[in-house]
XYZ file of C-alpha atoms in Angstrom:
546
model
C 0.009 -0.004 0.005
C 1.344 3.438 -0.954
C 0.915 5.513 2.215
C 0.318 8.588 0.111
C -2.502 6.951 -1.862
C -4.784 5.229 0.614
C -8.521 5.364 0.656
C -10.192 6.701 3.783
C -11.167 3.276 5.079
C -7.602 1.978 4.711
C -6.213 5.083 6.370
C -8.532 4.672 9.361
C -7.454 1.044 9.752
C -3.802 2.024 9.545
C -4.286 4.693 12.207
C -6.098 2.258 14.549
C -3.244 -0.212 14.200
C -0.599 2.466 14.770
C -2.439 3.487 17.949
C -2.021 0.035 19.475
C -5.306 -1.785 18.894
C -5.217 -5.233 17.327
C -8.934 -6.052 17.595
C -12.171 -4.287 16.614
C -15.462 -5.250 18.234
C -18.866 -4.806 16.687
C -21.965 -5.958 14.861
C -22.196 -5.435 11.064
C -24.918 -3.527 9.261
C -25.466 -2.315 5.736
C -24.103 1.213 6.233
C -20.797 -0.133 7.584
C -20.388 -3.314 5.486
C -17.892 -1.888 3.016
C -15.651 -0.850 5.914
C -16.161 -4.245 7.538
C -14.882 -5.867 4.358
C -11.717 -3.821 4.646
C -11.348 -4.739 8.326
C -11.755 -8.371 7.413
C -8.747 -8.122 5.091
C -6.600 -6.064 7.453
C -4.147 -6.899 10.248
C -6.930 -6.133 12.738
C -9.038 -9.014 14.022
C -12.825 -8.525 14.015
C -14.797 -9.843 16.976
C -18.521 -9.887 16.264
C -20.629 -9.909 19.410
C -24.292 -10.818 19.863
C -25.323 -7.203 20.458
C -23.862 -3.749 19.924
C -23.802 -2.792 23.605
C -21.908 -5.977 24.332
C -19.406 -4.983 21.641
C -18.933 -1.581 23.189
C -18.478 -3.004 26.706
C -15.892 -5.443 25.319
C -14.065 -2.595 23.532
C -14.179 -0.480 26.699
C -12.599 -3.295 28.750
C -10.015 -3.787 25.991
C -9.209 -0.077 26.236
C -8.860 -0.240 30.041
C -6.334 -3.065 29.970
C -4.448 -2.182 26.757
C -4.768 1.600 26.351
C -7.042 1.866 23.311
C -10.205 0.072 22.216
C -12.435 0.273 19.123
C -16.071 -0.590 18.535
C -17.537 -0.446 15.020
C -21.309 -0.496 14.314
C -23.871 0.654 11.796
C -25.880 3.871 11.645
C -28.174 4.817 14.623
C -29.712 1.353 15.306
C -26.188 0.236 16.085
C -24.639 3.524 17.072
C -27.339 4.576 19.523
C -27.119 1.168 21.228
C -23.560 1.983 22.225
C -24.375 5.434 23.635
C -24.682 3.976 27.135
C -21.303 2.259 27.002
C -19.720 5.388 25.545
C -21.168 7.484 28.370
C -19.640 4.983 30.798
C -16.250 5.300 29.106
C -16.486 9.086 29.255
C -17.451 9.117 32.946
C -14.635 6.731 33.913
C -11.951 7.972 31.504
C -11.572 5.009 29.176
C -9.937 5.569 25.748
C -12.656 4.092 23.513
C -13.106 4.914 19.815
C -16.607 4.502 18.365
C -16.876 4.140 14.588
C -20.380 4.208 13.164
C -21.411 3.833 9.568
C -23.835 6.282 8.019
C -25.717 6.885 4.767
C -23.588 8.464 2.053
C -23.876 12.192 1.493
C -25.155 11.771 -2.067
C -27.809 9.366 -0.813
C -28.967 11.883 1.772
C -29.493 14.520 -0.916
C -31.398 12.137 -3.169
C -33.493 10.301 -0.583
C -34.833 12.261 2.417
C -36.072 9.136 4.247
C -33.457 6.388 4.255
C -33.880 3.594 6.768
C -32.450 3.972 10.303
C -32.892 7.772 10.138
C -34.572 8.947 13.387
C -35.185 12.648 12.616
C -32.230 14.438 11.021
C -29.276 12.709 9.397
C -26.816 14.204 11.887
C -28.753 13.204 15.015
C -26.360 10.437 15.947
C -23.271 12.640 15.538
C -24.854 15.358 17.679
C -25.719 12.878 20.459
C -22.190 11.520 20.594
C -20.713 15.019 20.741
C -22.042 15.350 24.302
C -20.238 12.242 25.628
C -16.972 12.240 23.698
C -13.869 14.410 23.788
C -13.664 14.557 19.982
C -16.047 13.682 17.178
C -16.266 14.033 13.419
C -18.576 13.254 10.503
C -15.873 13.122 7.787
C -18.027 15.270 5.525
C -14.957 16.756 3.803
C -12.775 14.009 2.217
C -9.885 16.458 1.842
C -9.775 16.842 5.621
C -10.602 13.219 6.500
C -7.073 12.135 7.472
C -6.543 15.190 9.654
C -9.910 14.614 11.318
C -9.164 10.932 11.981
C -5.792 11.880 13.441
C -7.349 14.594 15.590
C -10.023 12.357 17.071
C -7.728 9.423 17.842
C -4.938 11.594 19.248
C -7.442 13.326 21.551
C -8.784 9.961 22.748
C -5.291 8.733 23.537
C -4.238 11.955 25.246
C -7.320 12.602 27.374
C -8.200 8.933 27.993
C -11.817 9.464 27.042
C -13.957 8.263 24.103
C -14.135 9.673 20.607
C -16.585 9.234 17.744
C -16.085 8.922 13.992
C -19.121 8.742 11.734
C -18.150 7.048 8.481
C -20.533 7.698 5.582
C -20.371 4.701 3.280
C -19.659 6.730 0.153
C -16.408 8.112 1.614
C -14.884 4.770 2.646
C -13.313 4.141 -0.773
C -12.359 7.744 -1.574
C -8.628 7.947 -2.235
C -6.772 10.583 -0.243
C -3.206 11.745 0.101
C -1.831 11.297 3.602
C 1.313 13.416 3.443
C -0.241 16.192 5.468
C -1.381 14.737 8.789
C -2.698 16.335 11.916
C 0.012 17.061 14.451
C -1.143 17.685 17.991
C 0.174 20.966 19.322
C 2.030 20.241 22.548
C 2.204 23.238 24.831
C 5.604 23.688 26.409
C 5.368 23.292 30.185
C 5.916 26.296 32.411
C 9.129 25.115 34.074
C 9.091 27.810 36.743
C 5.542 26.858 37.745
C 6.472 23.183 37.813
C 9.416 23.970 40.088
C 7.223 26.083 42.362
C 4.578 23.359 42.558
C 7.175 20.631 43.103
C 8.850 22.501 45.949
C 5.474 23.180 47.604
C 4.508 19.513 47.317
C 7.769 18.358 48.893
C 7.302 20.792 51.806
C 3.710 19.703 52.393
C 4.519 15.992 52.241
C 7.679 16.204 54.383
C 5.839 18.261 57.028
C 3.010 15.764 57.438
C 2.804 13.598 60.549
C 0.328 11.004 59.266
C 0.227 11.175 55.469
C -1.661 8.664 53.373
C -1.824 8.122 49.603
C -5.253 7.661 48.044
C -4.730 6.243 44.554
C -7.356 6.465 41.833
C -7.907 5.160 38.346
C -5.723 7.874 36.765
C -2.625 5.984 37.944
C -3.535 3.137 35.610
C -4.765 5.268 32.731
C -1.495 7.230 32.629
C 0.886 4.291 33.268
C 2.112 5.599 36.595
C 1.942 2.398 38.615
C 5.730 2.099 38.988
C 5.943 5.751 40.017
C 3.259 5.198 42.658
C 5.060 2.167 44.067
C 8.408 3.944 44.131
C 6.893 7.030 45.761
C 5.356 4.968 48.550
C 8.521 2.939 49.068
C 10.721 6.039 49.177
C 8.503 7.863 51.671
C 7.067 4.870 53.596
C 3.601 6.404 53.140
C 0.783 3.820 53.164
C -1.592 3.499 50.207
C -5.330 3.102 49.968
C -7.316 3.061 46.746
C -10.827 4.072 45.824
C -13.336 1.501 44.558
C -12.867 2.632 40.944
C -9.140 2.667 41.536
C -9.046 -0.822 43.048
C -6.067 -2.791 41.743
C -4.086 0.182 40.477
C -1.262 -1.787 42.094
C -0.732 -5.405 43.105
C -2.687 -5.483 46.356
C -0.068 -7.656 48.033
C 2.159 -4.572 48.099
C 3.388 -4.116 51.695
C 2.263 -0.468 51.732
C -1.306 -1.212 50.581
C -3.894 -1.079 53.383
C -7.156 -1.622 51.508
C -9.970 0.225 49.782
C -11.210 3.491 51.262
C -14.919 4.076 50.646
C -16.308 6.107 53.546
C -18.802 4.132 55.648
C -18.926 1.382 53.016
C -15.372 0.175 53.493
C -13.218 -1.205 56.286
C -13.592 0.707 59.565
C -9.888 0.681 60.463
C -8.863 1.972 57.041
C -11.574 4.618 57.217
C -10.463 5.804 60.646
C -6.827 6.049 59.582
C -7.553 8.005 56.396
C -9.986 10.388 58.021
C -7.531 11.209 60.850
C -4.694 11.905 58.389
C -3.208 15.391 58.258
C -2.163 14.905 54.608
C -4.281 12.911 52.121
C -2.421 12.709 48.809
C -5.017 12.147 46.079
C -3.344 10.680 43.004
C -5.385 10.317 39.786
C -8.721 10.298 41.566
C -12.270 10.992 40.456
C -14.154 12.353 43.469
C -17.390 10.485 42.819
C -20.223 9.756 45.244
C -19.541 6.000 45.148
C -15.802 6.356 45.711
C -16.573 8.713 48.583
C -18.807 6.110 50.229
C -22.144 7.526 49.116
C -20.765 10.929 50.080
C -19.922 9.858 53.630
C -16.192 10.573 53.377
C -14.987 12.902 56.115
C -11.817 14.485 54.747
C -11.155 18.189 55.059
C -10.136 19.923 51.797
C -7.429 21.657 53.885
C -5.456 18.386 54.220
C -5.809 17.293 50.606
C -3.046 17.315 48.050
C -4.663 16.711 44.654
C -2.645 15.536 41.669
C -4.821 14.587 38.699
C -4.594 14.910 34.951
C -6.582 18.133 35.267
C -5.636 19.629 38.621
C -2.720 20.332 40.952
C -3.564 21.723 44.388
C -2.369 21.787 47.983
C -5.294 22.484 50.236
C -7.044 25.520 48.692
C -3.983 26.657 46.748
C -4.193 25.668 43.073
C -1.464 25.572 40.454
C -2.415 26.047 36.816
C -0.992 22.802 35.523
C -1.942 19.093 35.456
C -0.587 17.600 38.657
C -0.468 13.872 38.045
C 2.458 14.180 35.654
C 4.529 15.693 38.484
C 4.629 12.335 40.280
C 7.750 11.033 38.497
C 9.488 14.358 39.200
C 8.764 14.019 42.912
C 10.866 10.859 43.007
C 13.946 12.953 42.188
C 13.400 15.326 45.101
C 14.432 15.189 48.773
C 11.463 13.396 50.289
C 11.457 12.319 53.941
C 11.117 8.677 54.959
C 8.139 8.777 57.326
C 8.029 6.737 60.504
C 4.321 6.538 61.194
C 2.563 4.979 64.163
C -0.976 3.654 64.318
C -1.094 2.307 60.771
C -3.724 -0.443 60.690
C -2.834 -3.912 59.501
C -3.775 -4.373 55.818
C -7.289 -5.703 55.277
C -5.896 -8.814 53.591
C -4.058 -9.753 56.801
C -7.193 -9.438 58.933
C -9.461 -11.676 56.891
C -10.437 -14.965 58.530
C -8.934 -18.203 57.251
C -11.347 -20.224 55.189
C -12.108 -23.906 55.401
C -15.058 -24.901 53.200
C -17.821 -27.033 54.618
C -21.125 -28.464 53.456
C -23.013 -25.498 54.890
C -25.009 -23.185 52.639
C -23.003 -20.782 50.505
C -23.439 -17.105 51.472
C -22.020 -13.767 50.382
C -19.904 -13.870 53.542
C -18.210 -17.155 52.553
C -17.813 -16.282 48.864
C -15.109 -13.680 49.542
C -12.648 -15.896 51.486
C -13.372 -18.741 49.061
C -12.397 -16.620 46.078
C -9.428 -15.183 47.947
C -8.119 -18.689 48.557
C -8.022 -19.511 44.831
C -7.483 -16.242 42.900
C -4.006 -15.886 41.368
C -1.854 -13.368 39.515
C -3.164 -14.478 36.135
C -6.732 -13.577 37.066
C -8.591 -10.411 36.099
C -11.653 -10.022 38.311
C -14.512 -8.308 36.433
C -17.601 -7.482 38.420
C -21.000 -5.949 37.967
C -22.125 -3.098 40.178
C -24.138 -3.987 43.243
C -23.063 -6.729 45.597
C -20.677 -8.203 43.056
C -18.401 -5.152 43.454
C -19.176 -4.546 47.125
C -18.103 -8.016 48.220
C -15.030 -7.699 45.999
C -13.615 -4.856 48.105
C -11.976 -7.454 50.348
C -10.707 -9.726 47.571
C -6.951 -9.347 47.147
C -6.111 -8.600 43.504
C -2.664 -9.948 42.683
C -1.820 -7.858 39.620
C -1.968 -4.192 38.705
C -5.089 -3.568 36.627
C -6.533 -6.924 37.656
C -9.948 -5.557 38.609
C -12.580 -3.992 36.356
C -15.982 -2.596 37.254
C -17.900 0.460 36.014
C -18.589 1.351 39.639
C -19.061 5.102 39.199
C -21.253 5.161 36.110
C -22.887 2.007 37.511
C -24.243 0.476 34.339
C -25.403 -3.121 34.471
C -24.496 -5.836 31.954
C -20.811 -4.912 31.743
C -18.970 -7.944 33.059
C -19.568 -10.779 30.595
C -18.851 -8.681 27.464
C -15.883 -7.097 29.251
C -14.359 -10.544 29.769
C -14.209 -10.892 25.957
C -12.348 -7.591 25.636
C -9.919 -8.518 28.379
C -9.124 -11.920 26.922
C -8.720 -10.533 23.407
C -6.211 -7.980 24.726
C -4.474 -10.356 27.149
C -4.958 -13.975 26.084
C -2.583 -15.177 28.796
C -4.966 -13.887 31.516
C -8.146 -15.573 32.788
C -11.229 -13.394 33.405
C -13.167 -14.251 36.539
C -16.617 -12.680 36.213
C -18.784 -11.923 39.230
C -22.307 -11.028 38.096
C -25.709 -10.720 39.635
C -28.475 -12.679 37.935
C -30.254 -9.475 36.811
C -27.142 -8.124 35.132
C -26.390 -11.494 33.537
C -29.809 -11.586 31.924
C -29.006 -8.315 30.156
C -25.851 -9.342 28.298
C -25.068 -12.921 29.371
C -25.668 -14.158 25.833
C -22.186 -12.890 25.071
C -20.876 -16.148 26.525
C -21.666 -17.506 23.077
C -19.239 -14.927 21.661
C -16.610 -16.153 24.082
C -17.248 -19.695 22.803
C -17.040 -18.611 19.193
C -13.621 -17.029 19.694
C -12.295 -19.838 21.909
C -12.237 -17.820 25.115
C -12.722 -19.292 28.555
C -13.923 -16.848 31.217
C -15.131 -18.239 34.533
C -18.560 -16.705 35.157
C -19.981 -16.713 38.700
C -23.670 -15.850 38.703
C -25.006 -14.643 42.068
C -28.444 -16.184 41.761
C -30.612 -14.424 44.339
C -33.684 -14.124 42.101
C -33.485 -10.407 41.496
C -31.893 -7.011 42.021
C -30.331 -7.314 45.451
C -29.145 -3.706 45.526
C -32.644 -2.260 45.125
C -34.409 -4.538 47.601
C -33.007 -2.904 50.753
C -33.957 0.563 49.406
C -37.528 0.007 48.216
C -38.704 -3.535 47.562
C -41.417 -4.872 45.311
C -42.019 -7.429 42.596
C -40.233 -5.048 40.224
C -36.972 -6.222 41.804
C -37.552 -9.862 40.799
C -36.163 -11.478 37.662
C -37.115 -14.652 35.787
C -35.624 -17.824 37.168
C -32.998 -19.128 34.748
C -31.017 -22.334 35.059
C -27.700 -20.633 34.445
C -25.709 -23.836 34.815
C -27.553 -25.235 31.775
C -26.379 -22.449 29.436
C -23.305 -24.395 28.241
C -25.703 -27.010 26.902
C -27.305 -24.336 24.728
C -24.034 -22.837 23.472
C -22.434 -26.243 23.023
C -19.353 -24.977 24.846
C -18.093 -25.027 28.408
C -19.372 -26.542 31.631
C -21.997 -25.449 34.125
C -22.139 -25.966 37.879
C -25.125 -25.751 40.211
C -23.854 -24.621 43.608
C -25.598 -24.542 46.971
C -22.785 -25.158 49.503
C -19.336 -23.794 50.272
C -17.669 -27.056 49.364
C -19.482 -27.250 46.040
C -18.302 -23.698 45.248
C -14.665 -24.363 46.086
C -14.660 -27.648 44.178
C -16.271 -26.038 41.137
C -13.943 -23.018 41.118
C -10.903 -25.279 41.442
C -12.085 -27.414 38.544
C -12.870 -24.329 36.433
C -9.372 -22.931 37.047
C -7.818 -26.267 36.101
C -9.886 -26.524 32.914
C -9.306 -24.579 29.730
C -13.022 -24.276 28.894
C -15.624 -21.665 29.735
C -17.346 -22.224 33.077
C -20.618 -20.938 34.539
C -21.077 -21.271 38.295
C -24.744 -20.910 39.241
C -24.535 -19.897 42.925
C -27.871 -20.098 44.743
C -28.173 -17.358 47.382
C -31.060 -16.258 49.597
C -32.820 -13.168 48.156
C -31.999 -11.110 51.259
C -28.364 -12.247 51.573
C -26.171 -9.227 50.848
C -22.711 -8.219 52.056
C -22.224 -5.729 54.919
C -20.617 -3.290 52.450
C -23.725 -3.272 50.267
C -26.081 -3.015 53.215
C -24.345 0.150 54.400
C -24.402 1.592 50.868
C -28.082 0.817 50.453
C -28.940 2.393 53.786
C -27.273 5.609 52.673
C -28.691 5.639 49.150
C -32.192 4.777 50.375
C -32.337 8.134 52.162
C -32.272 9.851 48.771
C -34.645 7.331 47.179
C -37.315 7.867 49.839
C -37.157 11.673 49.877
């Protein structure tokens, strides 16, 4: 291929490949078929899911573990089905690119009412503009390459989704690619960086009981090693938020546990809230991460370093603070000798010996902890699946995924496909409620099709366990499925019906030892929820009942 004489479809594929993606997820449709044909003959591997939202969740998970993910669907009926997943990626800073086909511009002039058109032809583009950091309709072929470059570069830089609408009559248009968009990089203000760095060192060295609170930005910006070195150099303990869980290997000697206000561990909460210096690294200050807004941390003791902010207490510096973390390692930082640091949560968990007693949410956590390893990526739904996971020790950086802030359901099973496509040497362990599974669980057939083998644990409590403690009613019930029978339908994998602790441990051991997909149908009482979730529901119910 002559780089200077590519068509727009080929150029887009080349740019996706250059940006690090090796897979594209989606569902085909007539307005995107000509681009799909090019994808099919490209170095990129197509993964067709059962539904467009499943494709977008898979691409989002792929982006979270690899740095860039792509979903490709048809016009509106496909594109609008991925709006929810795109909003999730925007809210939680995931670098997802959405490509949607569209009617050609000549068609639009000739036929005012082509199929899939909701109102105006640009409706889809306008909707995506609200939940992406860059979007384009490629209406000008002469500018197409620059626009593609602009959107993808912005996605990679800001770690948030972008949108490209690809009219089918521009896919084969030949363009010259000599003139490409170059992102303007603003030179840093070195004097301001020095001023901020010196102020940070003074604040950190002066603290008597500092603590690091690490958020998801550490992972998004590849600062895990810097975080670990910073903690080791200063001897400052680390907690993470729920969204930031697993930003580092949780066996790290400086890691105490997850801070989540009243939701999380009491000893961790007490230590953080009595700190005179809380160093927020790459955090999103969301209501869930702040324990349903029950966090008690004075802004006066906060040092905030994010990709958008740098502040010490109420004093703000006009530069992104998170990128100063590597520079701090070169400065004269004190080694803190701190008293009263609680033992890490992982060291205070009870030992687990399975028995033939009924399985409960309480026994699930130590059972999983006893078997999880450093090749596992735990992917959970929101609700009790994530709440009970707060005390599961994740043994690899980035080994936990959950859209806990945006709190969309149906994420986990499709996400396991994205994780395994990006990292085939890792094993996804999915923890899903039965309600969430019924939304997107059919994507296990996609896993079978592409020879993937996630282990899926379905928490079968006959409904939406998060809503029941807030306001209950028959609307919280779901249809009773025999989840362990699903492998018989897909013709792939093995199912397990589980009622006791021993059955769960035996099934999970067998699933880990096997190379095939597994579905563990775990029967729980409808009112059996974890203490973490109960506290969250009590707080959230106050707003529901107002």
